[in-house]
Amino acid sequence: GKPWSLADNTREANATVVLFVGTGCPVNNAYLPKLAKWHDMYAKKGVVFVAINSHEADDAKAVAAHAKENGIP
């Protein structure tokens, strides 16, 4: 719900991981638990994880609910 830019939020990062996701994608849903685990392991080491949902049928509310259900920060 807030403006966010890659340049402003990754400037100090040691690495940036960019993923394209969708709430109904079985492949991405299968790796979300690993993604949450990797975030826990690597965020403190300066790795920024960015998930982009470009599926036009997924509104902001659905995306936020999906992230919460899957433990994605």
mmCIF file with all atom_site columns, N, CA, C and O in Angstrom, residues 19-55:
data_model
loop_
_atom_site.group_PDB
_atom_site.id
_atom_site.type_symbol
_atom_site.label_atom_id
_atom_site.label_alt_id
_atom_site.label_comp_id
_atom_site.label_asym_id
_atom_site.label_entity_id
_atom_site.label_seq_id
_atom_site.pdbx_PDB_ins_code
_atom_site.Cartn_x
_atom_site.Cartn_y
_atom_site.Cartn_z
_atom_site.occupancy
_atom_site.B_iso_or_equiv
_atom_site.pdbx_formal_charge
_atom_site.auth_seq_id
_atom_site.auth_comp_id
_atom_site.auth_asym_id
_atom_site.auth_atom_id
_atom_site.pdbx_PDB_model_num
ATOM 1   N N  . LEU A 1 19 ? 11.976 -12.017 -7.082  1.00 0.00 ? 19 LEU A N  1
ATOM 2   C CA . LEU A 1 19 ? 11.147 -13.161 -7.467  1.00 0.00 ? 19 LEU A CA 1
ATOM 3   C C  . LEU A 1 19 ? 9.812  -12.665 -7.997  1.00 0.00 ? 19 LEU A C  1
ATOM 4   O O  . LEU A 1 19 ? 9.264  -11.700 -7.480  1.00 0.00 ? 19 LEU A O  1
ATOM 5   N N  . PHE A 1 20 ? 9.300  -13.331 -9.004  1.00 0.00 ? 20 PHE A N  1
ATOM 6   C CA . PHE A 1 20 ? 7.970  -13.036 -9.516  1.00 0.00 ? 20 PHE A CA 1
ATOM 7   C C  . PHE A 1 20 ? 7.037  -14.127 -9.017  1.00 0.00 ? 20 PHE A C  1
ATOM 8   O O  . PHE A 1 20 ? 7.309  -15.313 -9.195  1.00 0.00 ? 20 PHE A O  1
ATOM 9   N N  . VAL A 1 21 ? 5.959  -13.706 -8.352  1.00 0.00 ? 21 VAL A N  1
ATOM 10  C CA . VAL A 1 21 ? 5.046  -14.642 -7.703  1.00 0.00 ? 21 VAL A CA 1
ATOM 11  C C  . VAL A 1 21 ? 3.605  -14.341 -8.089  1.00 0.00 ? 21 VAL A C  1
ATOM 12  O O  . VAL A 1 21 ? 3.301  -13.280 -8.639  1.00 0.00 ? 21 VAL A O  1
ATOM 13  N N  . GLY A 1 22 ? 2.727  -15.277 -7.773  1.00 0.00 ? 22 GLY A N  1
ATOM 14  C CA . GLY A 1 22 ? 1.292  -15.106 -7.948  1.00 0.00 ? 22 GLY A CA 1
ATOM 15  C C  . GLY A 1 22 ? 0.583  -15.955 -6.910  1.00 0.00 ? 22 GLY A C  1
ATOM 16  O O  . GLY A 1 22 ? 1.063  -17.028 -6.568  1.00 0.00 ? 22 GLY A O  1
ATOM 17  N N  . THR A 1 23 ? -0.545 -15.493 -6.440  1.00 0.00 ? 23 THR A N  1
ATOM 18  C CA . THR A 1 23 ? -1.220 -16.208 -5.356  1.00 0.00 ? 23 THR A CA 1
ATOM 19  C C  . THR A 1 23 ? -1.697 -17.597 -5.762  1.00 0.00 ? 23 THR A C  1
ATOM 20  O O  . THR A 1 23 ? -1.784 -18.487 -4.928  1.00 0.00 ? 23 THR A O  1
ATOM 21  N N  . GLY A 1 24 ? -1.988 -17.807 -7.034  1.00 0.00 ? 24 GLY A N  1
ATOM 22  C CA . GLY A 1 24 ? -2.495 -19.099 -7.474  1.00 0.00 ? 24 GLY A CA 1
ATOM 23  C C  . GLY A 1 24 ? -1.480 -19.974 -8.181  1.00 0.00 ? 24 GLY A C  1
ATOM 24  O O  . GLY A 1 24 ? -1.836 -21.027 -8.694  1.00 0.00 ? 24 GLY A O  1
ATOM 25  N N  . CYS A 1 25 ? -0.228 -19.576 -8.171  1.00 0.00 ? 25 CYS A N  1
ATOM 26  C CA . CYS A 1 25 ? 0.793  -20.337 -8.883  1.00 0.00 ? 25 CYS A CA 1
ATOM 27  C C  . CYS A 1 25 ? 1.275  -21.503 -8.023  1.00 0.00 ? 25 CYS A C  1
ATOM 28  O O  . CYS A 1 25 ? 1.876  -21.298 -6.967  1.00 0.00 ? 25 CYS A O  1
ATOM 29  N N  . PRO A 1 26 ? 1.049  -22.749 -8.457  1.00 0.00 ? 26 PRO A N  1
ATOM 30  C CA . PRO A 1 26 ? 1.456  -23.891 -7.644  1.00 0.00 ? 26 PRO A CA 1
ATOM 31  C C  . PRO A 1 26 ? 2.976  -24.012 -7.500  1.00 0.00 ? 26 PRO A C  1
ATOM 32  O O  . PRO A 1 26 ? 3.459  -24.483 -6.467  1.00 0.00 ? 26 PRO A O  1
ATOM 33  N N  . VAL A 1 27 ? 3.711  -23.581 -8.489  1.00 0.00 ? 27 VAL A N  1
ATOM 34  C CA . VAL A 1 27 ? 5.171  -23.654 -8.415  1.00 0.00 ? 27 VAL A CA 1
ATOM 35  C C  . VAL A 1 27 ? 5.681  -22.668 -7.362  1.00 0.00 ? 27 VAL A C  1
ATOM 36  O O  . VAL A 1 27 ? 6.441  -23.024 -6.465  1.00 0.00 ? 27 VAL A O  1
ATOM 37  N N  . ASN A 1 28 ? 5.247  -21.415 -7.455  1.00 0.00 ? 28 ASN A N  1
ATOM 38  C CA . ASN A 1 28 ? 5.718  -20.432 -6.475  1.00 0.00 ? 28 ASN A CA 1
ATOM 39  C C  . ASN A 1 28 ? 5.217  -20.772 -5.077  1.00 0.00 ? 28 ASN A C  1
ATOM 40  O O  . ASN A 1 28 ? 5.945  -20.633 -4.098  1.00 0.00 ? 28 ASN A O  1
ATOM 41  N N  . ASN A 1 29 ? 4.000  -21.285 -4.959  1.00 0.00 ? 29 ASN A N  1
ATOM 42  C CA . ASN A 1 29 ? 3.485  -21.648 -3.634  1.00 0.00 ? 29 ASN A CA 1
ATOM 43  C C  . ASN A 1 29 ? 4.278  -22.794 -3.024  1.00 0.00 ? 29 ASN A C  1
ATOM 44  O O  . ASN A 1 29 ? 4.420  -22.876 -1.804  1.00 0.00 ? 29 ASN A O  1
ATOM 45  N N  . ALA A 1 30 ? 4.840  -23.658 -3.856  1.00 0.00 ? 30 ALA A N  1
ATOM 46  C CA . ALA A 1 30 ? 5.652  -24.763 -3.347  1.00 0.00 ? 30 ALA A CA 1
ATOM 47  C C  . ALA A 1 30 ? 6.971  -24.287 -2.756  1.00 0.00 ? 30 ALA A C  1
ATOM 48  O O  . ALA A 1 30 ? 7.486  -24.894 -1.817  1.00 0.00 ? 30 ALA A O  1
ATOM 49  N N  . TYR A 1 31 ? 7.537  -23.193 -3.283  1.00 0.00 ? 31 TYR A N  1
ATOM 50  C CA . TYR A 1 31 ? 8.818  -22.737 -2.745  1.00 0.00 ? 31 TYR A CA 1
ATOM 51  C C  . TYR A 1 31 ? 8.696  -21.617 -1.717  1.00 0.00 ? 31 TYR A C  1
ATOM 52  O O  . TYR A 1 31 ? 9.697  -21.186 -1.142  1.00 0.00 ? 31 TYR A O  1
ATOM 53  N N  . LEU A 1 32 ? 7.493  -21.140 -1.415  1.00 0.00 ? 32 LEU A N  1
ATOM 54  C CA . LEU A 1 32 ? 7.352  -20.058 -0.431  1.00 0.00 ? 32 LEU A CA 1
ATOM 55  C C  . LEU A 1 32 ? 7.889  -20.412 0.956   1.00 0.00 ? 32 LEU A C  1
ATOM 56  O O  . LEU A 1 32 ? 8.522  -19.560 1.590   1.00 0.00 ? 32 LEU A O  1
ATOM 57  N N  . PRO A 1 33 ? 7.705  -21.640 1.474   1.00 0.00 ? 33 PRO A N  1
ATOM 58  C CA . PRO A 1 33 ? 8.307  -21.948 2.776   1.00 0.00 ? 33 PRO A CA 1
ATOM 59  C C  . PRO A 1 33 ? 9.835  -21.815 2.754   1.00 0.00 ? 33 PRO A C  1
ATOM 60  O O  . PRO A 1 33 ? 10.434 -21.317 3.711   1.00 0.00 ? 33 PRO A O  1
ATOM 61  N N  . LYS A 1 34 ? 10.473 -22.233 1.663   1.00 0.00 ? 34 LYS A N  1
ATOM 62  C CA . LYS A 1 34 ? 11.928 -22.080 1.556   1.00 0.00 ? 34 LYS A CA 1
ATOM 63  C C  . LYS A 1 34 ? 12.299 -20.612 1.460   1.00 0.00 ? 34 LYS A C  1
ATOM 64  O O  . LYS A 1 34 ? 13.292 -20.180 2.043   1.00 0.00 ? 34 LYS A O  1
ATOM 65  N N  . LEU A 1 35 ? 11.516 -19.842 0.722   1.00 0.00 ? 35 LEU A N  1
ATOM 66  C CA . LEU A 1 35 ? 11.789 -18.412 0.605   1.00 0.00 ? 35 LEU A CA 1
ATOM 67  C C  . LEU A 1 35 ? 11.748 -17.737 1.976   1.00 0.00 ? 35 LEU A C  1
ATOM 68  O O  . LEU A 1 35 ? 12.623 -16.941 2.319   1.00 0.00 ? 35 LEU A O  1
ATOM 69  N N  . ALA A 1 36 ? 10.742 -18.059 2.780   1.00 0.00 ? 36 ALA A N  1
ATOM 70  C CA . ALA A 1 36 ? 10.638 -17.486 4.125   1.00 0.00 ? 36 ALA A CA 1
ATOM 71  C C  . ALA A 1 36 ? 11.848 -17.893 4.978   1.00 0.00 ? 36 ALA A C  1
ATOM 72  O O  . ALA A 1 36 ? 12.405 -17.071 5.711   1.00 0.00 ? 36 ALA A O  1
ATOM 73  N N  . LYS A 1 37 ? 12.272 -19.142 4.847   1.00 0.00 ? 37 LYS A N  1
ATOM 74  C CA . LYS A 1 37 ? 13.441 -19.621 5.591   1.00 0.00 ? 37 LYS A CA 1
ATOM 75  C C  . LYS A 1 37 ? 14.707 -18.898 5.141   1.00 0.00 ? 37 LYS A C  1
ATOM 76  O O  . LYS A 1 37 ? 15.523 -18.478 5.955   1.00 0.00 ? 37 LYS A O  1
ATOM 77  N N  . TRP A 1 38 ? 14.870 -18.738 3.822   1.00 0.00 ? 38 TRP A N  1
ATOM 78  C CA . TRP A 1 38 ? 16.056 -18.037 3.303   1.00 0.00 ? 38 TRP A CA 1
ATOM 79  C C  . TRP A 1 38 ? 16.068 -16.583 3.762   1.00 0.00 ? 38 TRP A C  1
ATOM 80  O O  . TRP A 1 38 ? 17.112 -16.043 4.083   1.00 0.00 ? 38 TRP A O  1
ATOM 81  N N  . HIS A 1 39 ? 14.877 -15.969 3.792   1.00 0.00 ? 39 HIS A N  1
ATOM 82  C CA . HIS A 1 39 ? 14.804 -14.594 4.290   1.00 0.00 ? 39 HIS A CA 1
ATOM 83  C C  . HIS A 1 39 ? 15.305 -14.530 5.729   1.00 0.00 ? 39 HIS A C  1
ATOM 84  O O  . HIS A 1 39 ? 16.108 -13.663 6.083   1.00 0.00 ? 39 HIS A O  1
ATOM 85  N N  . ASP A 1 40 ? 14.841 -15.450 6.558   1.00 0.00 ? 40 ASP A N  1
ATOM 86  C CA . ASP A 1 40 ? 15.280 -15.479 7.958   1.00 0.00 ? 40 ASP A CA 1
ATOM 87  C C  . ASP A 1 40 ? 16.792 -15.673 8.066   1.00 0.00 ? 40 ASP A C  1
ATOM 88  O O  . ASP A 1 40 ? 17.442 -15.091 8.924   1.00 0.00 ? 40 ASP A O  1
ATOM 89  N N  . MET A 1 41 ? 17.355 -16.494 7.184   1.00 0.00 ? 41 MET A N  1
ATOM 90  C CA . MET A 1 41 ? 18.790 -16.793 7.234   1.00 0.00 ? 41 MET A CA 1
ATOM 91  C C  . MET A 1 41 ? 19.661 -15.653 6.690   1.00 0.00 ? 41 MET A C  1
ATOM 92  O O  . MET A 1 41 ? 20.730 -15.383 7.230   1.00 0.00 ? 41 MET A O  1
ATOM 93  N N  . TYR A 1 42 ? 19.204 -14.997 5.629   1.00 0.00 ? 42 TYR A N  1
ATOM 94  C CA . TYR A 1 42 ? 20.084 -14.084 4.909   1.00 0.00 ? 42 TYR A CA 1
ATOM 95  C C  . TYR A 1 42 ? 19.783 -12.599 5.055   1.00 0.00 ? 42 TYR A C  1
ATOM 96  O O  . TYR A 1 42 ? 20.631 -11.768 4.743   1.00 0.00 ? 42 TYR A O  1
ATOM 97  N N  . ALA A 1 43 ? 18.617 -12.231 5.535   1.00 0.00 ? 43 ALA A N  1
ATOM 98  C CA . ALA A 1 43 ? 18.299 -10.807 5.685   1.00 0.00 ? 43 ALA A CA 1
ATOM 99  C C  . ALA A 1 43 ? 19.281 -10.124 6.632   1.00 0.00 ? 43 ALA A C  1
ATOM 100 O O  . ALA A 1 43 ? 19.724 -9.002  6.372   1.00 0.00 ? 43 ALA A O  1
ATOM 101 N N  . LYS A 1 44 ? 19.662 -10.819 7.684   1.00 0.00 ? 44 LYS A N  1
ATOM 102 C CA . LYS A 1 44 ? 20.608 -10.229 8.647   1.00 0.00 ? 44 LYS A CA 1
ATOM 103 C C  . LYS A 1 44 ? 22.018 -10.097 8.064   1.00 0.00 ? 44 LYS A C  1
ATOM 104 O O  . LYS A 1 44 ? 22.871 -9.432  8.631   1.00 0.00 ? 44 LYS A O  1
ATOM 105 N N  . LYS A 1 45 ? 22.252 -10.738 6.912   1.00 0.00 ? 45 LYS A N  1
ATOM 106 C CA . LYS A 1 45 ? 23.545 -10.630 6.235   1.00 0.00 ? 45 LYS A CA 1
ATOM 107 C C  . LYS A 1 45 ? 23.501 -9.612  5.098   1.00 0.00 ? 45 LYS A C  1
ATOM 108 O O  . LYS A 1 45 ? 24.412 -9.546  4.274   1.00 0.00 ? 45 LYS A O  1
ATOM 109 N N  . GLY A 1 46 ? 22.418 -8.842  5.038   1.00 0.00 ? 46 GLY A N  1
ATOM 110 C CA . GLY A 1 46 ? 22.324 -7.778  4.050   1.00 0.00 ? 46 GLY A CA 1
ATOM 111 C C  . GLY A 1 46 ? 21.721 -8.176  2.719   1.00 0.00 ? 46 GLY A C  1
ATOM 112 O O  . GLY A 1 46 ? 21.863 -7.467  1.732   1.00 0.00 ? 46 GLY A O  1
ATOM 113 N N  . VAL A 1 47 ? 21.015 -9.312  2.689   1.00 0.00 ? 47 VAL A N  1
ATOM 114 C CA . VAL A 1 47 ? 20.354 -9.735  1.456   1.00 0.00 ? 47 VAL A CA 1
ATOM 115 C C  . VAL A 1 47 ? 18.896 -9.267  1.511   1.00 0.00 ? 47 VAL A C  1
ATOM 116 O O  . VAL A 1 47 ? 18.185 -9.525  2.477   1.00 0.00 ? 47 VAL A O  1
ATOM 117 N N  . VAL A 1 48 ? 18.482 -8.562  0.469   1.00 0.00 ? 48 VAL A N  1
ATOM 118 C CA . VAL A 1 48 ? 17.118 -8.063  0.375   1.00 0.00 ? 48 VAL A CA 1
ATOM 119 C C  . VAL A 1 48 ? 16.339 -8.971  -0.566  1.00 0.00 ? 48 VAL A C  1
ATOM 120 O O  . VAL A 1 48 ? 16.808 -9.288  -1.661  1.00 0.00 ? 48 VAL A O  1
ATOM 121 N N  . PHE A 1 49 ? 15.171 -9.407  -0.122  1.00 0.00 ? 49 PHE A N  1
ATOM 122 C CA . PHE A 1 49 ? 14.291 -10.232 -0.940  1.00 0.00 ? 49 PHE A CA 1
ATOM 123 C C  . PHE A 1 49 ? 13.112 -9.384  -1.396  1.00 0.00 ? 49 PHE A C  1
ATOM 124 O O  . PHE A 1 49 ? 12.480 -8.717  -0.584  1.00 0.00 ? 49 PHE A O  1
ATOM 125 N N  . VAL A 1 50 ? 12.826 -9.416  -2.694  1.00 0.00 ? 50 VAL A N  1
ATOM 126 C CA . VAL A 1 50 ? 11.724 -8.651  -3.260  1.00 0.00 ? 50 VAL A CA 1
ATOM 127 C C  . VAL A 1 50 ? 10.849 -9.600  -4.063  1.00 0.00 ? 50 VAL A C  1
ATOM 128 O O  . VAL A 1 50 ? 11.329 -10.239 -5.002  1.00 0.00 ? 50 VAL A O  1
ATOM 129 N N  . ALA A 1 51 ? 9.588  -9.706  -3.673  1.00 0.00 ? 51 ALA A N  1
ATOM 130 C CA . ALA A 1 51 ? 8.637  -10.525 -4.416  1.00 0.00 ? 51 ALA A CA 1
ATOM 131 C C  . ALA A 1 51 ? 7.711  -9.589  -5.181  1.00 0.00 ? 51 ALA A C  1
ATOM 132 O O  . ALA A 1 51 ? 7.129  -8.670  -4.604  1.00 0.00 ? 51 ALA A O  1
ATOM 133 N N  . ILE A 1 52 ? 7.596  -9.818  -6.470  1.00 0.00 ? 52 ILE A N  1
ATOM 134 C CA . ILE A 1 52 ? 6.749  -8.989  -7.326  1.00 0.00 ? 52 ILE A CA 1
ATOM 135 C C  . ILE A 1 52 ? 5.593  -9.843  -7.825  1.00 0.00 ? 52 ILE A C  1
ATOM 136 O O  . ILE A 1 52 ? 5.809  -10.884 -8.439  1.00 0.00 ? 52 ILE A O  1
ATOM 137 N N  . ASN A 1 53 ? 4.392  -9.383  -7.529  1.00 0.00 ? 53 ASN A N  1
ATOM 138 C CA . ASN A 1 53 ? 3.208  -10.060 -8.039  1.00 0.00 ? 53 ASN A CA 1
ATOM 139 C C  . ASN A 1 53 ? 2.652  -9.188  -9.157  1.00 0.00 ? 53 ASN A C  1
ATOM 140 O O  . ASN A 1 53 ? 2.123  -8.116  -8.917  1.00 0.00 ? 53 ASN A O  1
ATOM 141 N N  . SER A 1 54 ? 2.786  -9.643  -10.389 1.00 0.00 ? 54 SER A N  1
ATOM 142 C CA . SER A 1 54 ? 2.319  -8.858  -11.531 1.00 0.00 ? 54 SER A CA 1
ATOM 143 C C  . SER A 1 54 ? 1.047  -9.432  -12.148 1.00 0.00 ? 54 SER A C  1
ATOM 144 O O  . SER A 1 54 ? 0.636  -9.026  -13.226 1.00 0.00 ? 54 SER A O  1
ATOM 145 N N  . HIS A 1 55 ? 0.427  -10.366 -11.445 1.00 0.00 ? 55 HIS A N  1
ATOM 146 C CA . HIS A 1 55 ? -0.813 -10.960 -11.940 1.00 0.00 ? 55 HIS A CA 1
ATOM 147 C C  . HIS A 1 55 ? -1.944 -9.985  -11.686 1.00 0.00 ? 55 HIS A C  1
ATOM 148 O O  . HIS A 1 55 ? -2.273 -9.691  -10.533 1.00 0.00 ? 55 HIS A O  1
#
